[in-house]
Coordinates of N, CA and C in Angstrom, one line a residue:
M1 N 62.1 83.4 127.0 CA 62.9 83.8 125.8 C 62.8 82.7 124.7
R2 N 62.6 83.1 123.5 CA 62.5 82.2 122.4 C 63.7 82.4 121.4
F3 N 64.0 81.4 120.6 CA 65.1 81.6 119.7 C 64.8 82.7 118.7
T4 N 63.5 82.8 118.3 CA 63.1 83.9 117.3 C 63.0 85.3 117.9
D5 N 63.2 85.4 119.2 CA 63.2 86.7 119.9 C 64.6 87.2 120.2
M6 N 65.6 86.4 119.8 CA 67.0 86.7 120.3 C 67.5 88.0 119.9
A7 N 67.1 88.5 118.7 CA 67.7 89.8 118.3 C 67.3 90.9 119.3
E8 N 66.1 90.9 119.9 CA 65.8 91.9 120.9 C 66.7 91.7 122.1
H9 N 67.0 90.5 122.6 CA 67.8 90.3 123.7 C 69.3 90.6 123.5
I10 N 69.7 90.4 122.3 CA 71.1 90.6 121.9 C 71.4 92.1 121.8
F11 N 70.6 92.8 121.1 CA 70.9 94.2 120.8 C 70.3 95.2 121.8
G12 N 69.1 94.9 122.2 CA 68.5 95.5 123.4 C 68.5 97.0 123.4
N13 N 69.6 97.7 123.5 CA 69.7 99.1 123.6 C 71.0 99.6 122.9
R14 N 71.1 100.9 122.8 CA 72.2 101.5 122.1 C 73.6 101.2 122.7
S15 N 73.6 101.1 124.0 CA 74.9 100.8 124.7 C 75.4 99.4 124.3
R16 N 74.5 98.5 124.3 CA 74.9 97.1 123.9 C 75.3 97.0 122.4
V17 N 74.6 97.8 121.6 CA 75.0 97.8 120.2 C 76.4 98.4 120.0
R18 N 76.7 99.4 120.7 CA 78.0 100.1 120.5 C 79.1 99.1 121.0
V19 N 78.9 98.5 122.1 CA 79.9 97.5 122.7 C 80.1 96.4 121.7
L20 N 79.0 95.8 121.2 CA 79.1 94.7 120.2 C 79.8 95.1 119.0
R21 N 79.5 96.3 118.4 CA 80.1 96.8 117.2 C 81.6 96.9 117.4
L22 N 82.0 97.5 118.6 CA 83.5 97.6 118.8 C 84.2 96.3 119.0
L23 N 83.6 95.4 119.8 CA 84.3 94.1 120.0 C 84.3 93.2 118.8
A24 N 83.3 93.4 117.9 CA 83.3 92.6 116.7 C 84.3 93.1 115.7
G25 N 84.8 94.4 115.9 CA 85.7 95.0 114.9 C 87.1 95.0 115.3
V26 N 87.5 94.4 116.5 CA 88.9 94.4 117.0 C 89.4 93.0 117.1
S27 N 90.7 92.9 117.1 CA 91.3 91.5 117.1 C 91.9 91.2 118.4
V28 N 91.9 92.2 119.4 CA 92.5 91.9 120.7 C 91.4 92.3 121.8
P29 N 91.5 91.6 122.9 CA 90.6 91.9 124.0 C 90.8 93.3 124.5
L30 N 89.7 93.9 125.0 CA 89.8 95.3 125.5 C 89.3 95.3 127.0
N31 N 89.8 96.2 127.8 CA 89.3 96.4 129.1 C 88.1 97.4 129.1
A32 N 87.4 97.5 130.2 CA 86.2 98.4 130.2 C 86.6 99.8 130.0
S33 N 87.7 100.3 130.4 CA 88.1 101.7 130.2 C 88.3 102.0 128.7
Q34 N 88.9 101.0 128.0 CA 89.2 101.2 126.6 C 87.8 101.1 125.8
I35 N 86.9 100.2 126.2 CA 85.6 100.2 125.6 C 84.9 101.5 125.8
G36 N 84.9 102.0 127.0 CA 84.2 103.2 127.3 C 84.7 104.4 126.5
A37 N 86.1 104.5 126.3 CA 86.7 105.6 125.6 C 86.3 105.5 124.1
R38 N 86.3 104.3 123.6 CA 86.1 104.1 122.1 C 84.6 104.2 121.8
T39 N 83.7 103.9 122.7 CA 82.3 103.9 122.4 C 81.6 105.2 122.9
R40 N 82.4 106.0 123.8 CA 81.8 107.2 124.4 C 80.7 106.8 125.3
L41 N 80.8 105.7 126.0 CA 79.8 105.3 127.0 C 80.4 105.4 128.4
S42 N 79.6 105.7 129.4 CA 80.0 105.7 130.8 C 80.4 104.3 131.2
Q43 N 81.2 104.3 132.3 CA 81.6 103.0 132.8 C 80.5 102.2 133.3
P44 N 79.5 102.7 134.0 CA 78.3 101.9 134.3 C 77.6 101.4 133.1
A45 N 77.5 102.2 132.1 CA 76.8 101.7 130.9 C 77.6 100.5 130.2
V46 N 78.9 100.7 130.2 CA 79.8 99.6 129.7 C 79.6 98.3 130.5
A47 N 79.6 98.5 131.8 CA 79.5 97.3 132.7 C 78.2 96.6 132.5
T48 N 77.1 97.4 132.4 CA 75.8 96.7 132.2 C 75.7 96.0 130.9
A49 N 76.3 96.6 129.9 CA 76.2 96.0 128.5 C 77.1 94.7 128.5
L50 N 78.2 94.7 129.1 CA 79.1 93.6 129.2 C 78.5 92.4 130.0
N51 N 77.8 92.8 131.1 CA 77.2 91.7 131.9 C 76.0 91.1 131.1
D52 N 75.2 91.9 130.5 CA 74.1 91.4 129.7 C 74.6 90.5 128.6
L53 N 75.6 90.9 127.9 CA 76.2 90.1 126.8 C 76.9 88.8 127.3
A54 N 77.5 88.9 128.4 CA 78.1 87.7 129.0 C 77.1 86.7 129.4
A55 N 75.9 87.2 129.9 CA 74.9 86.2 130.3 C 74.3 85.4 129.1
L56 N 74.5 86.0 127.9 CA 74.0 85.3 126.7 C 75.2 84.5 126.0
G57 N 76.4 84.5 126.7 CA 77.5 83.8 126.1 C 78.2 84.4 124.9
I58 N 77.8 85.7 124.7 CA 78.3 86.4 123.5 C 79.7 87.0 123.8
V59 N 79.9 87.5 125.0 CA 81.1 88.1 125.4 C 81.7 87.3 126.6
A60 N 83.1 87.1 126.5 CA 83.8 86.4 127.6 C 84.8 87.4 128.2
S61 N 85.3 87.1 129.4 CA 86.2 88.0 130.1 C 87.2 87.2 130.8
S62 N 88.4 87.8 131.1 CA 89.4 87.2 131.9 C 90.3 88.3 132.5
P63 N 90.9 88.0 133.7 CA 91.8 89.0 134.3 C 93.0 89.3 133.5
A64 N 93.5 90.5 133.5 CA 94.7 90.9 132.8 C 95.4 91.9 133.6
G65 N 96.3 91.5 134.5 CA 96.9 92.5 135.5 C 95.8 92.9 136.5
R66 N 95.6 94.2 136.6 CA 94.7 94.8 137.6 C 93.3 95.0 137.0
A67 N 93.1 94.7 135.7 CA 91.9 94.9 135.0 C 91.4 93.6 134.5
W68 N 90.1 93.6 134.0 CA 89.6 92.5 133.2 C 89.5 92.9 131.7
V69 N 89.7 92.0 130.9 CA 89.6 92.3 129.4 C 88.4 91.4 128.9
H70 N 87.9 91.9 127.8 CA 86.6 91.3 127.3 C 86.8 91.1 125.8
W71 N 86.2 90.1 125.2 CA 86.2 89.8 123.8 C 84.9 89.1 123.4
I72 N 84.7 89.2 122.1 CA 83.5 88.5 121.6 C 83.8 87.0 121.3
V73 N 82.8 86.2 121.6 CA 83.0 84.7 121.5 C 82.6 84.3 120.1
D74 N 83.5 84.0 119.2 CA 83.2 83.7 117.8 C 82.5 82.3 117.7
D75 N 82.7 81.4 118.7 CA 82.0 80.1 118.6 C 80.5 80.2 118.9
N76 N 80.1 81.3 119.5 CA 78.7 81.5 119.9 C 77.9 81.6 118.6
V77 N 76.8 80.9 118.5 CA 76.0 80.8 117.3 C 75.4 82.2 117.0
Y78 N 75.1 83.0 118.0 CA 74.5 84.3 117.7 C 75.5 85.3 117.2
V79 N 76.8 85.0 117.5 CA 77.8 85.9 117.0 C 78.0 85.5 115.5
S80 N 78.2 84.2 115.2 CA 78.5 83.8 113.8 C 77.3 84.0 112.9
E81 N 76.1 83.9 113.4 CA 74.9 83.9 112.5 C 74.2 85.2 112.5
I82 N 74.3 86.0 113.5 CA 73.6 87.3 113.6 C 74.5 88.5 113.7
I83 N 75.3 88.5 114.7 CA 76.1 89.7 115.0 C 77.1 90.0 113.9
R84 N 78.0 89.1 113.6 CA 79.0 89.4 112.6 C 78.4 89.7 111.2
P85 N 77.5 88.9 110.7 CA 76.9 89.3 109.5 C 76.2 90.7 109.5
L86 N 75.6 91.0 110.6 CA 75.0 92.4 110.6 C 76.0 93.5 110.5
F87 N 77.1 93.4 111.3 CA 78.1 94.5 111.3 C 78.9 94.4 110.0
E88 N 79.1 93.3 109.4 CA 79.7 93.2 108.1 C 78.9 93.9 107.0
A89 N 77.6 93.7 107.1 CA 76.7 94.3 106.1 C 76.6 95.8 106.4
E90 N 76.6 96.2 107.6 CA 76.7 97.6 108.0 C 77.9 98.3 107.4
G91 N 79.1 97.6 107.6 CA 80.3 98.2 107.1 C 80.4 98.3 105.6
A92 N 79.6 97.5 104.9 CA 79.6 97.6 103.4 C 78.7 98.7 102.9
I93 N 77.8 99.3 103.7 CA 76.9 100.3 103.2 C 77.5 101.5 102.6
P94 N 78.6 102.1 103.2 CA 79.2 103.2 102.5 C 79.7 102.9 101.1
Q95 N 80.3 101.8 100.8 CA 80.7 101.4 99.5 C 79.4 101.2 98.6
E96 N 78.4 100.7 99.1 CA 77.1 100.5 98.4 C 76.6 101.9 97.9
L97 N 76.7 102.9 98.8 CA 76.2 104.3 98.4 C 77.1 104.8 97.3
L98 N 78.4 104.7 97.4 CA 79.3 105.1 96.3 C 79.0 104.4 95.0
T99 N 78.7 103.1 95.1 CA 78.4 102.4 93.9 C 77.1 102.9 93.3
D100 N 76.1 103.2 94.1 CA 74.8 103.7 93.6 C 75.0 105.0 92.9
L101 N 75.8 105.9 93.5 CA 76.1 107.2 92.9 C 76.8 107.0 91.6
K102 N 77.8 106.1 91.5 CA 78.5 105.9 90.3 C 77.6 105.4 89.2
E103 N 76.8 104.4 89.5 CA 75.9 103.8 88.5 C 74.8 104.8 88.1
T104 N 74.4 105.7 88.9 CA 73.4 106.6 88.6 C 73.9 107.8 87.7
F105 N 75.1 108.3 88.1 CA 75.5 109.6 87.5 C 76.8 109.4 86.7
G106 N 77.5 108.3 86.9 CA 78.9 108.2 86.3 C 79.0 108.3 84.8
S107 N 78.0 107.8 84.1 CA 78.0 107.9 82.7 C 77.8 109.3 82.1
S108 N 77.3 110.2 82.9 CA 77.0 111.6 82.4 C 78.0 112.6 83.1
A109 N 78.7 112.2 84.1 CA 79.5 113.1 84.9 C 81.0 112.8 84.7
I110 N 81.8 113.8 84.7 CA 83.3 113.6 84.7 C 83.8 113.5 86.2
S111 N 82.9 113.9 87.1 CA 83.3 113.8 88.5 C 82.0 113.7 89.4
V112 N 82.0 112.6 90.2 CA 80.9 112.4 91.2 C 81.6 112.3 92.6
V113 N 81.4 113.3 93.4 CA 82.1 113.3 94.7 C 81.1 113.4 95.9
L114 N 81.1 112.4 96.7 CA 80.3 112.4 98.0 C 81.1 113.2 99.0
F115 N 80.4 114.1 99.7 CA 81.0 114.9 100.8 C 80.1 115.1 101.9
G116 N 80.4 115.8 102.9 CA 79.6 116.1 104.1 C 79.5 114.9 105.0
S117 N 78.4 114.8 105.8 CA 78.3 113.8 106.9 C 78.4 112.4 106.4
Y118 N 77.9 112.1 105.2 CA 77.9 110.7 104.7 C 79.4 110.3 104.4
A119 N 80.1 111.3 103.9 CA 81.5 111.0 103.6 C 82.4 110.9 104.8
R120 N 82.0 111.6 105.9 CA 82.7 111.6 107.1 C 82.3 110.4 108.0
N121 N 81.2 109.7 107.6 CA 80.6 108.7 108.4 C 80.2 109.3 109.8
D122 N 79.5 110.4 109.7 CA 79.0 111.1 110.9 C 77.6 111.5 110.6
I123 N 76.8 110.5 110.4 CA 75.4 110.7 109.9 C 74.5 110.9 111.1
S124 N 73.5 111.8 110.9 CA 72.5 112.0 111.9 C 71.1 111.9 111.2
D125 N 70.0 112.0 112.0 CA 68.7 111.9 111.3 C 68.5 113.1 110.4
A126 N 69.2 114.2 110.5 CA 69.0 115.4 109.7 C 69.9 115.4 108.5
S127 N 70.8 114.4 108.3 CA 71.8 114.4 107.3 C 71.2 114.2 105.9
D128 N 71.7 115.0 104.9 CA 71.4 114.8 103.5 C 72.5 114.1 102.9
I129 N 72.3 113.5 101.7 CA 73.4 112.9 100.9 C 73.9 114.0 100.1
D130 N 75.0 114.6 100.5 CA 75.6 115.7 99.8 C 76.6 115.2 98.7
V131 N 76.3 115.6 97.5 CA 77.2 115.1 96.4 C 77.4 116.2 95.4
V132 N 78.6 116.2 94.9 CA 79.0 117.2 93.8 C 78.9 116.4 92.5
L133 N 78.2 116.9 91.5 CA 78.1 116.3 90.2 C 78.7 117.3 89.2
V134 N 79.7 116.9 88.4 CA 80.4 117.8 87.5 C 80.2 117.3 86.1
G135 N 79.7 118.1 85.2 CA 79.5 117.8 83.8 C 80.7 118.4 83.0
E136 N 81.0 117.8 81.9 CA 82.0 118.4 81.0 C 81.7 119.8 80.6
D137 N 80.5 120.1 80.3 CA 80.0 121.4 79.8 C 78.6 121.7 80.2
G138 N 78.1 122.8 79.7 CA 76.7 123.2 80.1 C 75.7 122.1 79.8
A139 N 75.8 121.5 78.7 CA 74.8 120.5 78.3 C 74.8 119.3 79.2
A140 N 76.0 118.9 79.6 CA 76.2 117.8 80.5 C 75.7 118.2 81.9
K141 N 75.9 119.4 82.3 CA 75.4 119.9 83.6 C 73.9 119.8 83.6
N142 N 73.2 120.3 82.5 CA 71.8 120.2 82.5 C 71.2 118.8 82.6
A143 N 71.9 117.9 81.9 CA 71.5 116.5 81.9 C 71.6 115.9 83.3
L144 N 72.7 116.3 84.0 CA 72.9 115.8 85.4 C 71.8 116.4 86.3
Q145 N 71.5 117.7 86.2 CA 70.4 118.3 87.0 C 69.1 117.5 86.8
A146 N 68.8 117.2 85.5 CA 67.5 116.5 85.2 C 67.6 115.1 85.8
C147 N 68.7 114.4 85.7 CA 68.8 113.1 86.3 C 68.7 113.1 87.8
A148 N 69.3 114.1 88.4 CA 69.2 114.2 89.9 C 67.7 114.4 90.3
S149 N 67.0 115.2 89.6 CA 65.6 115.3 89.9 C 64.8 114.0 89.7
E150 N 65.1 113.3 88.7 CA 64.4 112.1 88.4 C 64.6 111.0 89.5
V151 N 65.9 111.0 90.1 CA 66.2 109.9 91.0 C 66.0 110.3 92.4
A152 N 65.6 111.5 92.7 CA 65.6 112.0 94.1 C 64.7 111.2 94.9
E153 N 63.5 110.8 94.4 CA 62.5 110.0 95.2 C 63.1 108.6 95.5
R154 N 63.8 108.0 94.5 CA 64.3 106.7 94.7 C 65.4 106.7 95.8
F155 N 66.3 107.7 95.7 CA 67.3 107.8 96.7 C 66.8 108.0 98.1
A156 N 65.7 108.9 98.2 CA 65.1 109.1 99.6 C 64.5 107.8 100.1
G157 N 63.9 107.0 99.2 CA 63.3 105.8 99.7 C 64.3 104.7 100.0
R158 N 65.4 104.7 99.2 CA 66.4 103.6 99.5 C 67.3 104.0 100.7
W159 N 67.7 105.2 100.8 CA 68.7 105.6 101.8 C 68.1 106.3 103.0
G160 N 66.8 106.7 102.9 CA 66.2 107.4 104.1 C 66.7 108.8 104.3
S161 N 67.4 109.3 103.3 CA 67.9 110.7 103.3 C 67.7 111.4 102.0
T162 N 67.6 112.7 102.0 CA 67.4 113.5 100.8 C 68.7 113.6 100.0
L163 N 68.6 113.4 98.7 CA 69.8 113.6 97.9 C 69.9 115.1 97.7
S164 N 71.1 115.7 98.0 CA 71.3 117.1 97.9 C 72.5 117.4 97.0
P165 N 72.3 117.5 95.7 CA 73.4 117.6 94.7 C 73.8 119.1 94.5
L166 N 75.0 119.3 94.3 CA 75.6 120.5 93.8 C 76.1 120.2 92.4
V167 N 75.5 120.8 91.4 CA 75.8 120.5 90.0 C 76.5 121.6 89.3
Y168 N 77.6 121.3 88.7 CA 78.4 122.3 88.0 C 78.9 121.8 86.7
D169 N 79.3 122.7 85.8 CA 80.1 122.3 84.7 C 81.5 122.3 85.1
L170 N 82.5 121.8 84.3 CA 83.8 121.7 84.8 C 84.5 123.0 85.2
E171 N 84.2 124.0 84.4 CA 84.8 125.4 84.6 C 84.2 125.9 86.0
E172 N 83.0 125.7 86.2 CA 82.4 126.2 87.5 C 83.0 125.4 88.7
A173 N 83.1 124.1 88.5 CA 83.7 123.3 89.6 C 85.2 123.8 89.9
A174 N 85.9 124.0 88.8 CA 87.3 124.4 89.0 C 87.4 125.8 89.7
S175 N 86.5 126.6 89.5 CA 86.5 128.0 90.1 C 86.1 128.0 91.5
L176 N 85.6 126.9 92.1 CA 85.2 126.9 93.5 C 86.3 127.3 94.4
V177 N 87.5 126.9 94.0 CA 88.6 127.1 94.9 C 88.9 128.6 95.2
S178 N 88.5 129.4 94.2 CA 88.7 130.9 94.4 C 87.4 131.6 94.8
R179 N 86.2 131.2 94.2 CA 85.0 131.9 94.5 C 84.2 131.4 95.7
A180 N 84.5 130.2 96.1 CA 83.8 129.6 97.3 C 84.8 128.7 98.0
P181 N 85.9 129.4 98.6 CA 87.0 128.6 99.1 C 86.6 127.7 100.3
D182 N 85.6 128.1 101.1 CA 85.2 127.3 102.3 C 84.5 126.1 101.8
L183 N 83.6 126.2 100.8 CA 82.9 125.1 100.3 C 83.9 124.1 99.6
Y184 N 84.8 124.7 98.8 CA 85.8 123.8 98.1 C 86.7 123.1 99.1
S185 N 87.1 123.8 100.2 CA 87.9 123.1 101.2 C 87.2 122.0 101.9
A186 N 85.9 122.1 102.2 CA 85.1 121.0 102.8 C 85.0 119.9 101.8
I187 N 84.8 120.2 100.5 CA 84.7 119.1 99.5 C 86.0 118.4 99.4
D188 N 87.1 119.1 99.3 CA 88.4 118.5 99.1 C 88.8 117.7 100.3
R189 N 88.5 118.2 101.5 CA 88.9 117.6 102.7 C 88.2 116.3 102.9
D190 N 86.9 116.3 102.8 CA 86.0 115.2 103.2 C 85.6 114.3 102.0
G191 N 85.7 114.9 100.8 CA 85.1 114.2 99.6 C 85.7 112.9 99.3
I192 N 84.8 112.0 98.8 CA 85.2 110.7 98.3 C 84.7 110.6 96.9
A193 N 85.6 110.4 95.9 CA 85.2 110.3 94.5 C 84.5 109.0 94.3
A194 N 83.2 109.0 93.9 CA 82.5 107.8 93.5 C 82.8 107.4 92.1
S195 N 83.1 108.5 91.3 CA 83.4 108.2 89.9 C 84.2 109.4 89.3
G196 N 85.1 109.2 88.5 CA 85.8 110.3 87.8 C 86.8 111.0 88.6
L197 N 86.9 112.3 88.3 CA 88.0 113.2 88.9 C 87.8 113.4 90.4
E198 N 89.0 113.5 91.1 CA 89.0 114.1 92.4 C 88.9 115.6 92.4
P199 N 88.4 116.2 93.4 CA 88.3 117.7 93.4 C 89.6 118.4 93.1
S200 N 90.7 117.8 93.5 CA 92.0 118.5 93.3 C 92.4 118.4 91.8
E201 N 91.7 117.6 91.0 CA 91.9 117.5 89.6 C 91.1 118.4 88.7
W202 N 90.0 119.0 89.3 CA 89.1 119.8 88.5 C 89.9 120.9 87.7
G203 N 90.7 121.6 88.5 CA 91.4 122.8 87.9 C 92.3 122.4 86.7
M204 N 93.1 121.3 86.9 CA 94.0 120.9 85.9 C 93.3 120.5 84.6
H205 N 92.2 119.8 84.8 CA 91.4 119.4 83.6 C 90.7 120.5 82.9
A206 N 90.3 121.5 83.7 CA 89.6 122.7 83.1 C 90.6 123.5 82.3
E207 N 91.9 123.5 82.7 CA 92.9 124.2 82.0 C 93.2 123.5 80.7
K208 N 93.2 122.2 80.7 CA 93.4 121.4 79.5 C 92.3 121.6 78.4
G209 N 91.1 121.8 79.0 CA 90.0 122.0 78.1 C 90.0 123.4 77.4

């Protein structure tokens, strides 16, 4: 084993990554049952991952009552230089997507709302980047549609997923609550406003207009 090969030995497989991500994100030691419940891993998978990580000095353990508890060793160089920076960067990705959407569409839209699996943090290989773009009027709507087409390839390359925009003018967006209630409910429930109005504000602003 070489220093330059350590990433392979640290992360190794999905079980090890899940255990590391969990332990890096909590402030108290956890027992194997707690780790299994939070990572949705079997107890044998948890035990194997913990043993592998303990062998690298990344995880430590001690008895606590009838169980053993486990924690990540912050003094370990691989924790401080590889593991924590990786998961901190991973945790910043959702905000980076919102920033990208805001910078791309915010100047032309009165509302940019991310929804669907990316908003729920429930992403799969088949996930699209679902986003609602609302323009003040028909002209703004057309401009947003053109912009979405222009940036589609960039988003696919940068994020590894297809940009899937729903583009409306304000009146159309406000009417979703009555003409497409299931869609509106999903947007309102899961949506995260990257820029401008929240979905719940569409109707009020349409009435003012």
